[in-house]
Coordinates of C-alpha atoms in Angstrom, one line a residue:
K681 CA -45.6 -99.9 -59.2
N682 CA -43.6 -97.1 -60.9
I683 CA -40.3 -98.4 -59.3
F684 CA -40.9 -102.0 -60.6
S685 CA -42.2 -101.2 -64.1
L686 CA -38.9 -99.0 -64.3
Q687 CA -36.9 -101.9 -63.4
H688 CA -38.7 -104.0 -66.1
T689 CA -38.1 -101.2 -68.8
V690 CA -34.4 -100.9 -67.9
S691 CA -33.6 -104.7 -67.3
A692 CA -35.0 -105.5 -70.6
R693 CA -32.8 -102.7 -72.3
I694 CA -29.6 -104.1 -70.6
A695 CA -30.4 -108.0 -70.3
V696 CA -28.1 -108.9 -73.3
M697 CA -25.2 -107.4 -72.0
E698 CA -22.4 -108.6 -70.0
F699 CA -20.0 -106.2 -68.2
P700 CA -16.5 -107.0 -68.4
P701 CA -15.1 -108.9 -65.1
M702 CA -13.8 -106.7 -62.4
K703 CA -10.1 -106.2 -61.9
N704 CA -10.2 -104.0 -58.8
D705 CA -13.2 -104.0 -56.2
R706 CA -11.4 -102.5 -53.4
I707 CA -13.9 -99.9 -52.6
L708 CA -16.7 -102.5 -53.0
R709 CA -15.2 -104.5 -50.5
A710 CA -14.4 -101.7 -48.2
A711 CA -17.9 -100.4 -48.4
R712 CA -19.2 -104.1 -47.4
G713 CA -16.4 -104.1 -44.3
E714 CA -14.4 -106.7 -45.9
K715 CA -10.4 -106.7 -45.9
V716 CA -8.4 -104.9 -48.6
D717 CA -4.9 -105.2 -49.7
R718 CA -4.7 -101.4 -49.6
L719 CA -7.3 -98.4 -49.0
P720 CA -9.3 -97.4 -51.8
V721 CA -9.2 -93.8 -52.9
W722 CA -11.3 -91.5 -55.2
A723 CA -12.1 -87.7 -55.2
M724 CA -15.3 -86.0 -55.6
R725 CA -15.2 -84.0 -58.7
Q726 CA -12.4 -86.0 -59.9
A727 CA -13.6 -85.4 -63.5
G728 CA -13.7 -81.6 -63.7
R729 CA -12.2 -78.2 -64.8
Y730 CA -8.9 -78.9 -63.2
L731 CA -7.9 -81.2 -65.9
P732 CA -6.7 -79.8 -69.0
E733 CA -8.4 -82.7 -71.0
F734 CA -11.7 -81.6 -69.6
R735 CA -11.3 -77.9 -70.4
K736 CA -10.6 -79.0 -74.0
V737 CA -13.8 -80.9 -74.2
R738 CA -15.6 -77.8 -72.5
E739 CA -14.1 -75.6 -75.2
D740 CA -16.6 -77.2 -78.1
H741 CA -19.7 -78.3 -75.5
D742 CA -21.6 -76.5 -72.7
F743 CA -21.9 -78.3 -69.5
F744 CA -25.4 -79.9 -69.8
T745 CA -24.7 -81.0 -73.3
I746 CA -21.9 -83.0 -72.1
C747 CA -24.4 -84.5 -69.3
R748 CA -26.9 -85.3 -72.0
T749 CA -24.4 -86.9 -74.6
P750 CA -23.4 -90.4 -73.5
E751 CA -20.1 -90.4 -75.5
L752 CA -19.1 -87.1 -74.0
A753 CA -20.2 -88.2 -70.3
C754 CA -18.4 -91.5 -70.7
E755 CA -15.0 -89.7 -72.1
I756 CA -15.1 -87.2 -69.0
T757 CA -15.8 -90.0 -66.5
L758 CA -12.7 -92.0 -67.9
Q759 CA -10.3 -88.8 -68.1
P760 CA -9.4 -89.3 -64.3
I761 CA -9.0 -92.9 -64.4
R762 CA -6.6 -92.7 -67.4
R763 CA -4.5 -90.3 -65.6
F764 CA -4.4 -91.6 -61.9
D765 CA -4.7 -94.6 -60.0
L766 CA -7.9 -94.1 -58.5
D767 CA -10.0 -97.0 -57.0
A768 CA -13.4 -95.9 -58.5
A769 CA -14.9 -93.9 -61.4
I770 CA -18.1 -91.5 -60.6
I771 CA -20.4 -90.9 -63.7
F772 CA -20.2 -87.6 -64.9
S773 CA -23.5 -85.7 -64.5
D774 CA -25.1 -83.2 -62.2
I775 CA -27.4 -83.4 -59.2
L776 CA -29.8 -80.8 -61.0
V777 CA -30.7 -83.1 -63.9
I778 CA -33.4 -84.2 -61.6
P779 CA -35.0 -80.6 -61.2
Q780 CA -34.7 -80.4 -65.0
A781 CA -36.7 -83.8 -65.5
M782 CA -39.3 -82.3 -62.8
G783 CA -39.9 -79.6 -65.4
L784 CA -37.8 -76.7 -64.2
T785 CA -35.3 -75.1 -66.6
V786 CA -31.5 -75.1 -65.3
E787 CA -28.6 -73.5 -66.9
M788 CA -24.9 -73.7 -65.9
L789 CA -23.6 -69.9 -66.2
P790 CA -19.8 -69.5 -66.6
G791 CA -18.3 -68.3 -63.5
K792 CA -21.6 -68.4 -61.7
G793 CA -22.7 -71.9 -61.6
P794 CA -26.4 -73.2 -61.6
H795 CA -29.2 -70.8 -62.6
F796 CA -32.9 -71.4 -62.5
P797 CA -34.5 -68.7 -64.8
E798 CA -37.9 -69.6 -63.2
P799 CA -37.5 -70.9 -59.5
L800 CA -40.2 -71.9 -57.5
R801 CA -41.2 -68.9 -55.0
E802 CA -44.8 -69.3 -54.2
A803 CA -46.8 -72.3 -53.3
G804 CA -48.8 -72.1 -56.7
D805 CA -45.5 -72.7 -58.5
L806 CA -45.7 -76.3 -57.5
E807 CA -48.2 -76.7 -60.3
R808 CA -45.3 -76.4 -62.6
V809 CA -43.4 -79.3 -61.1
N810 CA -43.6 -82.6 -62.9
K811 CA -44.2 -85.0 -60.1
D812 CA -44.5 -88.1 -62.1
V813 CA -41.3 -88.4 -64.0
D814 CA -40.8 -91.1 -66.8
I815 CA -37.3 -92.0 -65.9
A816 CA -36.5 -93.5 -69.1
K817 CA -37.9 -90.8 -71.3
E818 CA -36.6 -87.6 -69.2
L819 CA -33.0 -89.3 -67.9
G820 CA -32.4 -92.1 -70.2
Y821 CA -29.4 -90.4 -71.3
V822 CA -27.8 -90.8 -68.1
M823 CA -28.6 -94.5 -67.9
D824 CA -27.1 -94.8 -71.4
A825 CA -23.7 -92.9 -70.2
V826 CA -23.7 -95.4 -67.1
T827 CA -23.9 -98.4 -69.5
L828 CA -21.4 -97.1 -72.1
T829 CA -19.0 -96.1 -69.3
R830 CA -19.3 -99.5 -67.5
Q831 CA -18.2 -101.1 -70.7
K832 CA -15.6 -98.7 -71.5
L833 CA -14.0 -99.1 -68.2
E834 CA -13.2 -102.8 -68.7
G835 CA -13.5 -103.8 -65.3
K836 CA -10.6 -101.5 -64.0
V837 CA -12.5 -99.8 -61.4
P838 CA -16.1 -99.9 -60.2
L839 CA -18.6 -97.3 -61.4
I840 CA -20.3 -95.0 -58.9
G841 CA -23.8 -93.4 -59.7
F842 CA -25.3 -90.3 -57.4
C843 CA -28.0 -88.2 -56.9
G844 CA -28.7 -84.9 -54.6
A845 CA -30.4 -85.5 -51.4
P846 CA -34.1 -84.2 -51.7
W847 CA -33.6 -81.0 -49.4
T848 CA -30.4 -79.9 -51.3
L849 CA -32.3 -80.3 -54.7
M850 CA -35.3 -78.4 -53.2
S851 CA -33.1 -75.7 -52.0
Y852 CA -31.7 -75.0 -55.6
M853 CA -35.5 -75.4 -57.0
I854 CA -36.5 -72.5 -54.8
E855 CA -33.6 -70.4 -54.5
G856 CA -32.8 -70.2 -58.0
G857 CA -29.0 -71.0 -57.8
G858 CA -26.2 -71.1 -55.2
S859 CA -26.3 -69.1 -51.9
P860 CA -24.3 -68.8 -48.8
S861 CA -27.8 -69.3 -46.8
F862 CA -30.7 -70.0 -49.2
P863 CA -33.0 -67.7 -47.6
H864 CA -35.9 -68.3 -50.0
A865 CA -35.6 -71.9 -49.7
K866 CA -35.7 -71.9 -45.8
R867 CA -38.6 -69.5 -45.8
W868 CA -40.6 -72.2 -47.7
L869 CA -39.7 -74.4 -44.5
Y870 CA -41.1 -71.9 -42.1
S871 CA -44.1 -70.4 -44.0
L872 CA -45.0 -73.3 -46.2
P873 CA -44.1 -76.5 -44.4
A874 CA -46.9 -78.8 -45.8
E875 CA -45.9 -77.7 -49.3
S876 CA -42.2 -78.2 -48.5
E877 CA -43.0 -81.8 -47.4
Q878 CA -45.0 -82.3 -50.7
L879 CA -42.2 -81.0 -52.7
L880 CA -39.7 -83.1 -50.9
S881 CA -41.8 -86.3 -51.2
A882 CA -42.0 -85.9 -54.9
I883 CA -38.3 -85.4 -55.1
T884 CA -37.6 -88.4 -53.2
D885 CA -40.0 -90.5 -55.6
V886 CA -37.9 -89.5 -58.6
C887 CA -34.5 -90.1 -56.8
V888 CA -35.5 -93.4 -55.7
K889 CA -36.5 -94.3 -59.5
Y890 CA -33.5 -92.6 -60.8
L891 CA -31.1 -94.4 -58.5
V892 CA -32.7 -97.8 -59.2
A893 CA -32.2 -97.2 -63.0
K894 CA -28.5 -96.4 -62.5
V895 CA -27.9 -99.7 -60.8
R896 CA -29.8 -101.5 -63.4
A897 CA -27.8 -99.6 -66.1
G898 CA -24.6 -100.8 -64.5
A899 CA -23.8 -98.5 -61.6
Q900 CA -22.0 -100.7 -58.7
M901 CA -22.4 -98.1 -56.0
L902 CA -24.3 -95.0 -55.2
Q903 CA -23.9 -91.8 -53.3
V904 CA -26.5 -89.4 -52.0
F905 CA -25.1 -86.0 -51.7
E906 CA -26.6 -83.7 -49.0
S907 CA -24.7 -80.6 -49.8
H908 CA -26.8 -78.0 -47.6
A909 CA -27.2 -80.0 -44.5
G910 CA -25.3 -77.2 -42.7
I911 CA -27.5 -74.4 -43.4
L912 CA -30.3 -76.1 -41.3
A913 CA -30.9 -76.4 -37.5
E914 CA -31.2 -79.7 -36.1
R915 CA -34.9 -79.5 -35.5
E916 CA -35.4 -78.5 -39.4
F917 CA -33.3 -81.2 -40.5
N918 CA -34.8 -83.7 -38.6
R919 CA -38.3 -82.8 -40.3
F920 CA -37.4 -81.7 -43.7
A921 CA -34.0 -83.9 -44.6
L922 CA -33.7 -87.0 -42.6
P923 CA -36.8 -88.4 -43.4
Y924 CA -36.2 -88.2 -47.3
I925 CA -32.6 -89.4 -46.9
C926 CA -34.0 -92.5 -45.1
R927 CA -36.5 -93.1 -47.6
I928 CA -34.0 -93.1 -50.6
V929 CA -31.9 -95.7 -49.1
R930 CA -34.7 -98.0 -47.8
E931 CA -36.6 -97.8 -51.0
V932 CA -33.8 -98.3 -53.3
K933 CA -32.5 -101.4 -51.6
A934 CA -36.0 -102.7 -51.5
A935 CA -36.6 -102.4 -55.3
L936 CA -33.4 -103.6 -56.0
G937 CA -33.5 -106.8 -53.9
E938 CA -30.6 -109.0 -54.5
D939 CA -29.0 -106.6 -56.9
A940 CA -28.7 -104.1 -54.2
V941 CA -25.4 -102.2 -54.2
P942 CA -23.5 -100.5 -51.5
M943 CA -24.8 -97.0 -50.8
S944 CA -23.1 -93.9 -49.4
Y945 CA -24.4 -90.7 -47.9
F946 CA -22.3 -87.5 -47.9
S947 CA -23.3 -84.2 -46.3
R948 CA -21.7 -81.0 -45.8
A949 CA -21.7 -80.0 -42.0
G950 CA -24.8 -81.5 -40.3
H951 CA -22.6 -83.7 -37.9
F952 CA -25.4 -83.8 -35.4
A953 CA -27.3 -86.0 -37.9
L954 CA -24.7 -88.8 -38.2
P955 CA -26.0 -91.1 -35.6
D956 CA -29.3 -91.1 -37.1
I957 CA -27.9 -91.6 -40.8
A958 CA -25.8 -94.5 -39.2
K959 CA -29.3 -96.3 -38.5
A960 CA -30.8 -95.5 -41.9
G961 CA -29.2 -98.3 -43.9
Y962 CA -26.2 -96.8 -45.8
D963 CA -23.4 -98.6 -46.0
V964 CA -20.9 -95.9 -46.1
I965 CA -21.0 -92.2 -44.4
S966 CA -18.8 -89.6 -46.2
V967 CA -17.6 -86.9 -43.9
D968 CA -16.4 -83.5 -44.6
W969 CA -13.1 -82.1 -43.4
T970 CA -14.5 -80.3 -40.2
I971 CA -14.9 -83.4 -38.2
E972 CA -11.9 -85.5 -36.6
P973 CA -11.9 -89.2 -37.9
D974 CA -12.3 -90.6 -34.2
A975 CA -15.3 -88.1 -33.5
A976 CA -17.0 -89.3 -36.7
R977 CA -16.2 -92.9 -35.9
K978 CA -18.0 -92.7 -32.3
L979 CA -20.9 -90.9 -33.7
V980 CA -21.5 -93.5 -36.6
G981 CA -20.4 -96.9 -34.7
S982 CA -18.2 -99.6 -35.9
N983 CA -20.5 -101.2 -38.5
I984 CA -20.5 -98.4 -41.0
T985 CA -17.6 -97.6 -43.5
L986 CA -16.4 -94.1 -43.3
Q987 CA -15.2 -92.0 -46.5
G988 CA -13.3 -88.8 -46.5
N989 CA -12.2 -86.4 -45.4
L990 CA -9.1 -84.4 -46.4
D991 CA -9.7 -80.7 -46.7
P992 CA -9.5 -80.3 -50.4
C993 CA -7.5 -76.9 -50.0
A994 CA -4.8 -79.4 -48.6
L995 CA -4.1 -79.7 -52.4
F996 CA -2.7 -76.4 -52.5
S997 CA 0.1 -77.5 -50.2
S998 CA 3.7 -78.5 -51.3
K999 CA 4.3 -82.1 -52.3
E1000 CA 5.9 -82.9 -49.0
Q1001 CA 3.2 -81.3 -47.0
L1002 CA 0.5 -82.8 -48.6
E1003 CA 2.0 -86.2 -48.2
Q1004 CA 2.3 -85.6 -44.6
Y1005 CA -1.3 -84.3 -44.2
T1006 CA -2.7 -87.6 -46.1
R1007 CA -0.5 -90.1 -44.1
E1008 CA -1.7 -88.3 -40.9
M1009 CA -5.2 -88.7 -42.0
V1010 CA -5.1 -92.4 -43.2
R1011 CA -3.3 -93.2 -39.7
K1012 CA -6.1 -91.6 -37.8
F1013 CA -8.9 -93.3 -39.7
G1014 CA -7.0 -96.6 -39.7
C1015 CA -7.4 -99.3 -42.4
E1016 CA -10.7 -101.0 -41.5
R1017 CA -14.0 -99.9 -42.8
Y1018 CA -12.5 -96.9 -44.6
I1019 CA -12.6 -95.2 -48.0
V1020 CA -10.3 -92.3 -48.8
N1021 CA -11.7 -89.1 -50.2
L1022 CA -11.5 -85.4 -49.9
G1023 CA -13.9 -83.8 -47.4
H1024 CA -15.6 -82.1 -50.5
G1025 CA -14.8 -81.7 -54.4
M1026 CA -11.6 -81.0 -56.4
M1027 CA -11.5 -77.3 -57.4
P1028 CA -10.9 -75.9 -60.8
D1029 CA -7.3 -74.3 -59.9
F1030 CA -5.7 -77.3 -58.3
K1031 CA -2.9 -78.7 -60.1
P1032 CA -3.5 -82.6 -61.5
E1033 CA -0.1 -83.4 -59.8
S1034 CA -1.8 -82.6 -56.4
L1035 CA -4.3 -85.4 -56.7
D1036 CA -1.7 -87.7 -58.0
T1037 CA 0.6 -87.2 -55.0
F1038 CA -2.8 -87.8 -52.8
V1039 CA -3.7 -91.1 -54.4
N1040 CA -0.2 -92.5 -54.4
T1041 CA 0.4 -91.7 -50.8
V1042 CA -3.0 -93.4 -49.7
H1043 CA -1.9 -96.3 -51.4
A1044 CA 1.6 -96.2 -50.2
E1045 CA 0.9 -95.6 -46.6
S1046 CA -2.2 -98.0 -46.3
E1047 CA 0.0 -100.8 -47.8
K1048 CA 2.7 -99.9 -45.1
L1049 CA 0.1 -100.0 -42.2
L1050 CA -1.5 -103.3 -43.5
S1051 CA 1.6 -105.2 -43.9
S1052 CA 3.2 -104.1 -40.6

């Protein structure tokens, strides 16, 4: 009920709009398993602190102010598109806008990252969580940013929307920030399993409505980030992560119907789950740098598009070495059902020239392979 009322609300808001025709849809074709003239490439966190133009905007605005201001979020999203020959834009936002919408305060502290002043620590804290989020009211600024950016892209490349996976969001909400092992969050799984499932289900409901709204606002592809898969044992992943990841893709596609867009899933580690994820309904599975391309392909089968997976730290290499690493990776993955990316996000101390080298090498090498 909520999903379809949301669809109606958001659809009504953008019904009068027409987006510019697409000039480059390589990533959408690759996601669907169609032929491309060269491999599409983008980079997680391609809009970020490694860019001087991003740092210039940050001088005058804090992180979440940028996220909540459509014009600023649009500008940041477009910065790497102006600078590099990328094949996709990803809307500038943060996975933690969902915990904010669910009633938790989230701050972005310089040099530390996300911080929750009042995390969920006991079962009674669930009473503080808003489980019936009004997406248009609480997160409408994201939809406005998506729509504005889609217009400003002028069809140059498709626009990707995203959310964090429920377990990853839950782990932040309980831990209160980043952690190597998230002991507080994992304690919930073992000592409060029913309450954990209640929270995960509520987060999943919000994720579904949020992603549906993003597509209705103009997003042409979606990605779900499971950044903390690797801290769970397989048994706990299968109970507290996998069912909710599967629910998201199933319910988003059902809600969108004919308007469904390609959906991608990314996890840090957790390779044991790839065969089950491949059955969930995602069009694309994005892998980190700790798995070889042929191993990933064996785990997901031939009907899923793979995305990834250069070690981001390879961008610290010399230009010649980076070109070699990139060419080797492209050859290993091949040119069918493949979207090129890093195995995780861009880092603040990267040089922009390194991403330029990466992108241009991908295009040159894949054009050569496809024409041979």
